[in-house]
Coordinates of C-alpha atoms in Angstrom, one line a residue:
M1 CA 202.4 -34.9 -34.4
Q2 CA 205.1 -35.9 -31.9
G3 CA 203.5 -39.3 -31.8
E4 CA 200.4 -40.9 -33.0
T5 CA 198.5 -44.2 -32.7
S6 CA 195.4 -45.6 -34.4
V7 CA 192.3 -46.1 -32.3
F8 CA 189.9 -49.1 -33.2
I9 CA 186.4 -50.0 -32.2
H10 CA 185.4 -53.5 -33.0
K11 CA 188.4 -53.9 -35.3
S12 CA 187.3 -50.9 -37.3
L13 CA 189.5 -47.7 -37.5
S14 CA 187.7 -45.0 -35.5
G15 CA 190.3 -42.2 -35.4
K16 CA 193.9 -41.1 -34.6
L17 CA 195.2 -40.2 -31.1
G18 CA 198.3 -38.1 -31.0
F19 CA 200.3 -35.6 -29.0
E20 CA 201.3 -32.2 -30.2
E21 CA 201.8 -28.7 -28.6
D22 CA 201.7 -30.2 -25.1
Q23 CA 198.3 -31.8 -25.5
F24 CA 196.6 -35.0 -26.5
V25 CA 194.5 -34.8 -29.7
F26 CA 192.0 -37.3 -30.9
N27 CA 190.3 -37.0 -34.3
Y28 CA 187.5 -39.3 -35.6
T29 CA 187.8 -40.5 -39.0
S30 CA 185.4 -39.0 -41.6
D31 CA 183.3 -42.1 -41.7
A32 CA 183.3 -42.9 -38.0
T33 CA 179.9 -43.8 -36.5
D34 CA 180.6 -45.5 -33.1
V35 CA 181.8 -43.3 -30.2
V36 CA 185.0 -44.2 -28.3
S37 CA 183.2 -43.0 -25.2
V38 CA 179.6 -41.7 -24.5
T39 CA 181.4 -38.6 -23.2
M40 CA 183.0 -38.0 -26.6
P41 CA 180.4 -37.9 -29.5
V42 CA 181.5 -38.3 -33.0
R43 CA 182.3 -34.9 -34.5
S44 CA 184.6 -33.3 -37.0
A45 CA 186.4 -31.1 -34.5
S46 CA 189.2 -32.5 -32.5
W47 CA 188.9 -33.7 -28.9
N48 CA 191.8 -32.1 -27.1
S49 CA 193.1 -32.7 -23.5
K50 CA 196.1 -31.7 -21.5
T51 CA 196.3 -35.2 -20.1
L52 CA 195.4 -38.4 -21.8
H53 CA 191.6 -38.5 -22.4
P54 CA 190.0 -40.5 -19.5
I55 CA 188.5 -43.2 -21.8
F56 CA 192.1 -43.9 -23.1
Q57 CA 193.4 -43.9 -19.5
M58 CA 190.8 -46.3 -18.2
N59 CA 192.5 -49.6 -18.9
M60 CA 196.1 -48.4 -18.7
P61 CA 198.1 -50.8 -16.3
E62 CA 199.3 -49.5 -12.9
G63 CA 201.6 -50.7 -10.2
A64 CA 203.4 -53.9 -10.5
L65 CA 201.9 -54.8 -13.9
K66 CA 203.0 -51.5 -15.4
D67 CA 206.5 -51.9 -14.0
A68 CA 206.8 -55.4 -15.4
I69 CA 205.8 -54.2 -18.9
K70 CA 208.2 -51.3 -18.7
E71 CA 211.0 -53.5 -17.6
H72 CA 210.5 -55.9 -20.5
F73 CA 209.9 -53.5 -23.3
A74 CA 211.6 -50.1 -22.5
K75 CA 214.4 -51.0 -25.0
I76 CA 211.9 -51.2 -27.9
E77 CA 209.4 -48.6 -27.2
R78 CA 209.4 -45.3 -25.3
M79 CA 207.2 -46.0 -22.2
D80 CA 205.2 -42.8 -22.1
D81 CA 201.4 -42.9 -22.4
L82 CA 201.5 -43.2 -26.2
G83 CA 204.2 -45.7 -26.2
M84 CA 202.3 -47.9 -23.6
L85 CA 199.2 -47.7 -25.8
K86 CA 201.1 -48.6 -28.9
L87 CA 202.7 -51.7 -27.1
I88 CA 199.7 -53.1 -25.3
G89 CA 196.9 -51.3 -27.1
P90 CA 196.2 -54.2 -29.6
Y91 CA 195.5 -56.4 -26.6
M92 CA 193.5 -53.9 -24.5
L93 CA 190.5 -55.0 -22.5
G94 CA 187.2 -54.2 -24.2
R95 CA 185.9 -52.7 -27.5
V96 CA 188.5 -49.9 -27.8
K97 CA 192.0 -51.0 -29.0
F98 CA 195.0 -49.1 -30.3
E99 CA 197.8 -49.3 -32.8
K100 CA 196.7 -52.4 -34.8
I101 CA 194.4 -55.3 -34.7
V102 CA 196.0 -58.7 -33.9
Q103 CA 194.6 -62.2 -33.7
E104 CA 194.7 -63.6 -30.3
S105 CA 196.4 -67.0 -30.2
Q106 CA 197.9 -67.7 -26.8
T107 CA 195.6 -69.5 -24.5
M108 CA 195.7 -71.6 -21.3
A109 CA 193.2 -74.0 -19.9
L110 CA 191.1 -72.7 -17.1
E111 CA 191.5 -76.0 -15.2
D112 CA 195.2 -75.7 -15.5
I113 CA 195.1 -72.3 -13.8
L114 CA 192.7 -73.5 -11.0
H115 CA 194.5 -76.7 -10.1
S116 CA 198.1 -75.9 -10.8
R117 CA 200.7 -77.1 -8.4
K118 CA 203.4 -74.7 -9.7
Q119 CA 204.8 -72.4 -7.1
N120 CA 205.5 -69.7 -9.5
L121 CA 202.6 -70.0 -11.9
F122 CA 201.7 -66.3 -11.7
D123 CA 205.2 -65.2 -12.5
E124 CA 205.1 -67.6 -15.5
L125 CA 201.7 -66.1 -16.6
M126 CA 203.2 -62.6 -16.3
E127 CA 206.1 -63.6 -18.5
R128 CA 203.7 -65.1 -21.2
F129 CA 200.8 -62.6 -21.0
A130 CA 202.1 -59.3 -19.5
I131 CA 202.0 -57.5 -22.8
R132 CA 198.4 -58.5 -23.3
S133 CA 197.3 -57.2 -19.9
G134 CA 195.5 -54.0 -20.9
V135 CA 193.5 -54.0 -17.6
S136 CA 193.8 -51.3 -15.0
G137 CA 194.6 -51.6 -11.3
V138 CA 197.5 -51.5 -9.0
Q139 CA 197.0 -55.0 -7.8
P140 CA 199.1 -57.4 -9.9
K141 CA 196.7 -58.8 -12.5
L142 CA 196.7 -59.9 -16.1
L143 CA 194.3 -60.7 -18.8
L144 CA 194.4 -63.9 -20.6
S145 CA 192.3 -66.2 -22.7
A146 CA 191.5 -69.5 -20.9
H147 CA 190.2 -72.4 -22.7
N148 CA 187.1 -73.8 -20.8
K149 CA 187.4 -77.6 -21.2
T150 CA 183.7 -78.1 -20.2
T151 CA 182.2 -75.8 -22.8
M152 CA 184.9 -76.0 -25.3
R153 CA 184.9 -72.3 -25.8
F154 CA 187.7 -69.8 -25.3
E155 CA 186.8 -67.4 -22.5
H156 CA 188.5 -64.3 -21.4
F157 CA 189.5 -64.1 -17.7
I158 CA 191.3 -61.7 -15.4
V159 CA 193.7 -63.4 -13.1
K160 CA 195.0 -61.6 -10.0
S161 CA 197.7 -62.3 -7.5
W162 CA 199.0 -60.0 -4.7
E163 CA 202.1 -58.4 -3.4
S164 CA 203.7 -59.6 -0.1
N165 CA 202.3 -56.7 2.0
Y166 CA 198.8 -57.9 1.1
P167 CA 198.8 -61.6 2.2
N168 CA 195.8 -63.8 1.2
L169 CA 194.2 -61.2 -0.9
A170 CA 192.8 -63.9 -3.3
L171 CA 191.0 -65.5 -0.2
N172 CA 189.9 -62.1 0.9
E173 CA 188.4 -61.1 -2.5
Y174 CA 186.8 -64.5 -3.0
F175 CA 184.7 -64.4 0.2
C176 CA 183.9 -60.8 -0.1
M177 CA 182.6 -61.6 -3.6
R178 CA 180.7 -64.6 -2.1
A179 CA 179.0 -62.2 0.3
C180 CA 178.0 -59.9 -2.6
R181 CA 176.5 -62.8 -4.4
H182 CA 174.6 -63.9 -1.2
A183 CA 173.2 -60.4 -1.2
N184 CA 171.9 -61.0 -4.7
L185 CA 174.1 -58.4 -6.2
P186 CA 175.0 -59.0 -9.9
T187 CA 178.6 -60.3 -10.0
P188 CA 180.8 -61.8 -12.8
E189 CA 181.7 -65.5 -12.6
F190 CA 184.7 -65.9 -10.3
Y191 CA 186.9 -68.5 -8.9
M192 CA 189.9 -69.0 -6.6
S193 CA 192.8 -71.2 -7.5
E194 CA 193.2 -74.5 -5.6
D195 CA 196.4 -73.2 -3.8
R196 CA 194.5 -69.9 -3.0
S197 CA 197.1 -67.8 -4.5
M198 CA 195.1 -66.4 -7.4
F199 CA 191.7 -64.9 -7.9
I200 CA 190.2 -65.4 -11.3
M201 CA 187.2 -63.4 -12.7
K202 CA 185.5 -63.8 -16.0
R203 CA 185.2 -60.6 -18.1
F204 CA 181.7 -59.1 -18.1
D205 CA 182.1 -56.9 -21.1
V206 CA 181.6 -59.6 -23.7
D207 CA 178.1 -60.8 -24.6
E208 CA 176.9 -64.4 -25.4
S209 CA 177.7 -63.9 -29.1
G210 CA 181.3 -62.9 -28.2
E211 CA 180.8 -59.2 -29.1
Y212 CA 182.4 -56.6 -27.0
L213 CA 180.2 -54.4 -25.0
G214 CA 181.0 -50.8 -24.2
F215 CA 182.3 -50.4 -20.6
E216 CA 183.1 -47.0 -19.0
D217 CA 183.9 -46.5 -15.3
M218 CA 182.9 -43.5 -13.2
C219 CA 186.3 -41.8 -13.8
V220 CA 185.6 -41.6 -17.4
L221 CA 181.9 -40.7 -17.0
S222 CA 182.8 -37.9 -14.6
A223 CA 185.7 -36.6 -16.9
R224 CA 188.4 -37.6 -14.4
G225 CA 191.7 -39.2 -15.0
S226 CA 192.6 -42.5 -13.3
E227 CA 194.7 -40.8 -10.6
Q228 CA 191.5 -38.9 -9.4
K229 CA 189.6 -42.2 -8.7
Y230 CA 189.3 -41.2 -5.0
D231 CA 187.8 -37.8 -5.8
G232 CA 184.0 -37.2 -6.1
S233 CA 181.1 -38.6 -4.1
Y234 CA 178.6 -41.3 -4.1
E235 CA 175.9 -38.7 -4.7
E236 CA 177.7 -37.9 -8.0
C237 CA 177.8 -41.5 -9.0
A238 CA 174.1 -41.7 -8.5
R239 CA 173.7 -38.6 -10.8
I240 CA 175.9 -40.4 -13.5
I241 CA 173.7 -43.5 -13.2
K242 CA 170.6 -41.3 -13.8
E243 CA 172.3 -39.7 -16.7
F244 CA 173.9 -42.6 -18.6
V245 CA 171.8 -45.8 -17.6
S246 CA 168.8 -46.2 -19.7
V247 CA 165.4 -45.4 -18.3
A248 CA 164.3 -49.0 -18.3
Q249 CA 167.4 -50.1 -16.2
R250 CA 167.8 -47.0 -14.1
R251 CA 165.7 -47.8 -11.0
E252 CA 167.3 -51.3 -10.7
A253 CA 170.7 -49.7 -11.2
L254 CA 170.2 -47.3 -8.3
K255 CA 169.0 -50.2 -6.0
V256 CA 172.0 -52.3 -6.9
F257 CA 174.3 -49.2 -6.4
F258 CA 172.9 -48.5 -3.0
K259 CA 173.1 -52.2 -1.9
A260 CA 176.7 -52.3 -3.0
L261 CA 177.5 -49.4 -0.8
V262 CA 175.9 -51.1 2.2
M263 CA 177.9 -54.2 1.5
N264 CA 181.1 -52.1 1.3
H265 CA 180.3 -50.8 4.7
L266 CA 179.7 -54.3 6.2
L267 CA 182.7 -55.7 4.5
K268 CA 184.8 -52.6 5.3
N269 CA 185.9 -52.2 1.6
G270 CA 187.7 -48.9 1.6
D271 CA 188.7 -49.2 -2.0
A272 CA 185.3 -48.8 -3.7
H273 CA 186.4 -45.9 -5.8
L274 CA 185.4 -44.3 -9.1
K275 CA 187.1 -47.0 -11.2
N276 CA 185.2 -49.8 -9.4
Y277 CA 181.8 -48.8 -10.8
G278 CA 180.7 -48.3 -14.4
I279 CA 178.1 -48.8 -17.1
L280 CA 177.8 -51.4 -19.9
Y281 CA 176.2 -50.6 -23.2
K282 CA 176.0 -51.7 -26.8
N283 CA 177.1 -49.4 -29.7
D284 CA 173.7 -48.0 -30.2
F285 CA 173.6 -47.2 -26.4
V286 CA 170.3 -49.1 -26.1
D287 CA 169.6 -50.7 -22.6
S288 CA 172.8 -49.3 -21.0
S289 CA 173.1 -50.7 -17.5
L290 CA 175.2 -50.7 -14.4
A291 CA 178.1 -53.1 -14.7
P292 CA 178.3 -56.0 -12.3
I293 CA 179.9 -55.5 -8.9
Y294 CA 183.6 -56.3 -8.8
D295 CA 186.9 -55.8 -6.9
V296 CA 185.4 -56.0 -3.4
I297 CA 187.9 -56.7 -0.6
T298 CA 188.2 -56.0 3.1
T299 CA 190.8 -53.3 3.1
T300 CA 190.8 -52.7 6.9
L301 CA 192.5 -56.1 7.3
Y302 CA 195.6 -54.5 5.9
I303 CA 194.9 -50.8 6.7
K304 CA 193.4 -50.8 10.2
N305 CA 192.0 -47.2 10.1
D306 CA 191.0 -47.2 6.5
I307 CA 188.1 -45.1 5.4
P308 CA 185.6 -45.2 2.5
A309 CA 187.0 -44.3 -0.9
L310 CA 184.4 -41.6 -1.8
K311 CA 182.4 -39.0 0.1
M312 CA 178.8 -39.3 1.1
S313 CA 177.0 -36.3 2.5
D314 CA 179.3 -34.9 5.3
G315 CA 182.4 -36.9 4.6
K316 CA 184.1 -40.3 4.3
L317 CA 182.3 -42.2 7.0
W318 CA 181.6 -46.0 7.2
W319 CA 178.1 -45.4 8.4
K320 CA 175.9 -42.7 9.6
E321 CA 172.2 -43.7 9.6
K322 CA 170.9 -40.2 8.6
S323 CA 173.3 -39.8 5.7
Y324 CA 172.6 -43.4 4.3
A325 CA 168.8 -42.9 4.7
T326 CA 168.9 -39.5 3.0
F327 CA 171.1 -40.9 0.3
A328 CA 168.8 -43.8 -0.4
K329 CA 165.8 -41.6 -0.6
Q330 CA 167.1 -38.5 -2.3
S331 CA 169.9 -39.8 -4.6
C332 CA 168.6 -43.4 -5.3
Q333 CA 164.8 -42.8 -5.0
L334 CA 164.2 -45.8 -2.8
T335 CA 161.2 -46.1 -0.6
H336 CA 161.6 -46.7 3.1
K337 CA 160.6 -50.3 2.7
E338 CA 163.1 -50.9 -0.1
Y339 CA 165.8 -49.3 2.1
Q340 CA 164.9 -51.6 5.1
T341 CA 164.7 -54.6 2.8
I342 CA 168.2 -54.0 1.4
L343 CA 169.7 -53.6 4.8
A344 CA 168.2 -56.9 5.9
E345 CA 169.4 -58.7 2.8
C346 CA 173.0 -57.4 3.2
K347 CA 173.1 -58.4 6.9
D348 CA 171.8 -61.9 6.0
A349 CA 174.5 -62.1 3.3
V350 CA 177.3 -61.5 5.8
I351 CA 175.8 -64.1 8.1
K352 CA 175.6 -66.7 5.3
T353 CA 179.2 -66.0 4.2
K354 CA 180.5 -66.4 7.7
E355 CA 178.7 -69.8 7.9
E356 CA 180.3 -70.7 4.6
M357 CA 183.7 -69.6 5.9
A358 CA 183.3 -71.8 8.9
R359 CA 182.9 -74.9 6.7
F360 CA 185.8 -73.9 4.5
E361 CA 188.6 -76.5 4.6
G362 CA 192.1 -75.3 5.2
D363 CA 195.1 -75.4 7.3
A364 CA 195.5 -73.6 10.7
Q365 CA 196.9 -70.5 9.0
T366 CA 194.1 -70.3 6.6
K367 CA 191.5 -70.7 9.3
Q368 CA 193.2 -68.0 11.4
F369 CA 193.2 -65.6 8.4
L370 CA 189.4 -66.2 7.8
Q371 CA 188.8 -65.4 11.5
E372 CA 190.8 -62.2 11.2
L373 CA 188.8 -61.4 8.0
Q374 CA 185.5 -62.0 9.8
S375 CA 186.6 -59.9 12.7
C376 CA 186.8 -56.8 10.4
W377 CA 183.2 -57.2 9.1
S378 CA 180.6 -55.2 10.6
E379 CA 177.2 -56.6 11.8
T380 CA 175.8 -53.2 12.7
I381 CA 173.8 -50.8 10.6

């Protein structure tokens, strides 16, 4: 093996991941019982791939976060895929971890994040927690444990900031997520810092007992690498839901998925790609469900002529009545009444959110931004 790292599930060694003869090779241990992915059942034969297996790519950092990690640690570890997994793997988001198991110790109070007056708090957090940020995405983000003073429990949160070419992204995401909540879509807990510089979201892959749930995004479930997140179609996503979501949860999952697509249209979110949808499950794969809706922003505010991330029917179009109606009926098995109800609920959600934005306190610059944000939202279906 030219390089190798251990793969753990729930702190138990599951197998070894290595690179040899120009391919990645994963082997389960002889006593492994839990799968690393629903797409990779336990077997004695190796799981080989020319590129890093999708499940191992899923939470690899991208963009600014990846650059920050490389800059800090290139001297002590070769920063190829295996090197990155060895470095941040012990702190990876979720049930699958790499290299070794470590005891998490660094925490920060949630209240201190929300109400901090520091101008460079996100930079400080990056310095303290970058190595622990095993969470994918191009937008600068990091994973940290925040101590919730009210409940006296340690909670895991994802904290996101933005680059200079995407101003007020936290405010954008906050109100888009508020609109999704008004539409009665399942969402994680989320907050915005008092200075509106950071968006904070609670992890949804940890149950009430503190046990990690399995989470796999549509890239993994469709056997695609992270760089292929804009490939595929919403019809394919619906087929994946039918295949991997349990029968008891499937009908609701398809309704939620369709409603999310309608909200993406109304909010003009052109970044609802394969990595922004996924499933949650326990090790025994009982009651697998669609994951909550997350990472919703109005992209046309920054990219005027942006288009949807994935195809539907005859292309990447924001709205075409026949395409959506056919998709609702054929791919999501919705009745015409359910289809009409979802459209009405989504339009009402946008109206409620706009009313909420009108009451939002802020300076003239903030109010102007919110007006620009609203102007991007569609009221037509």
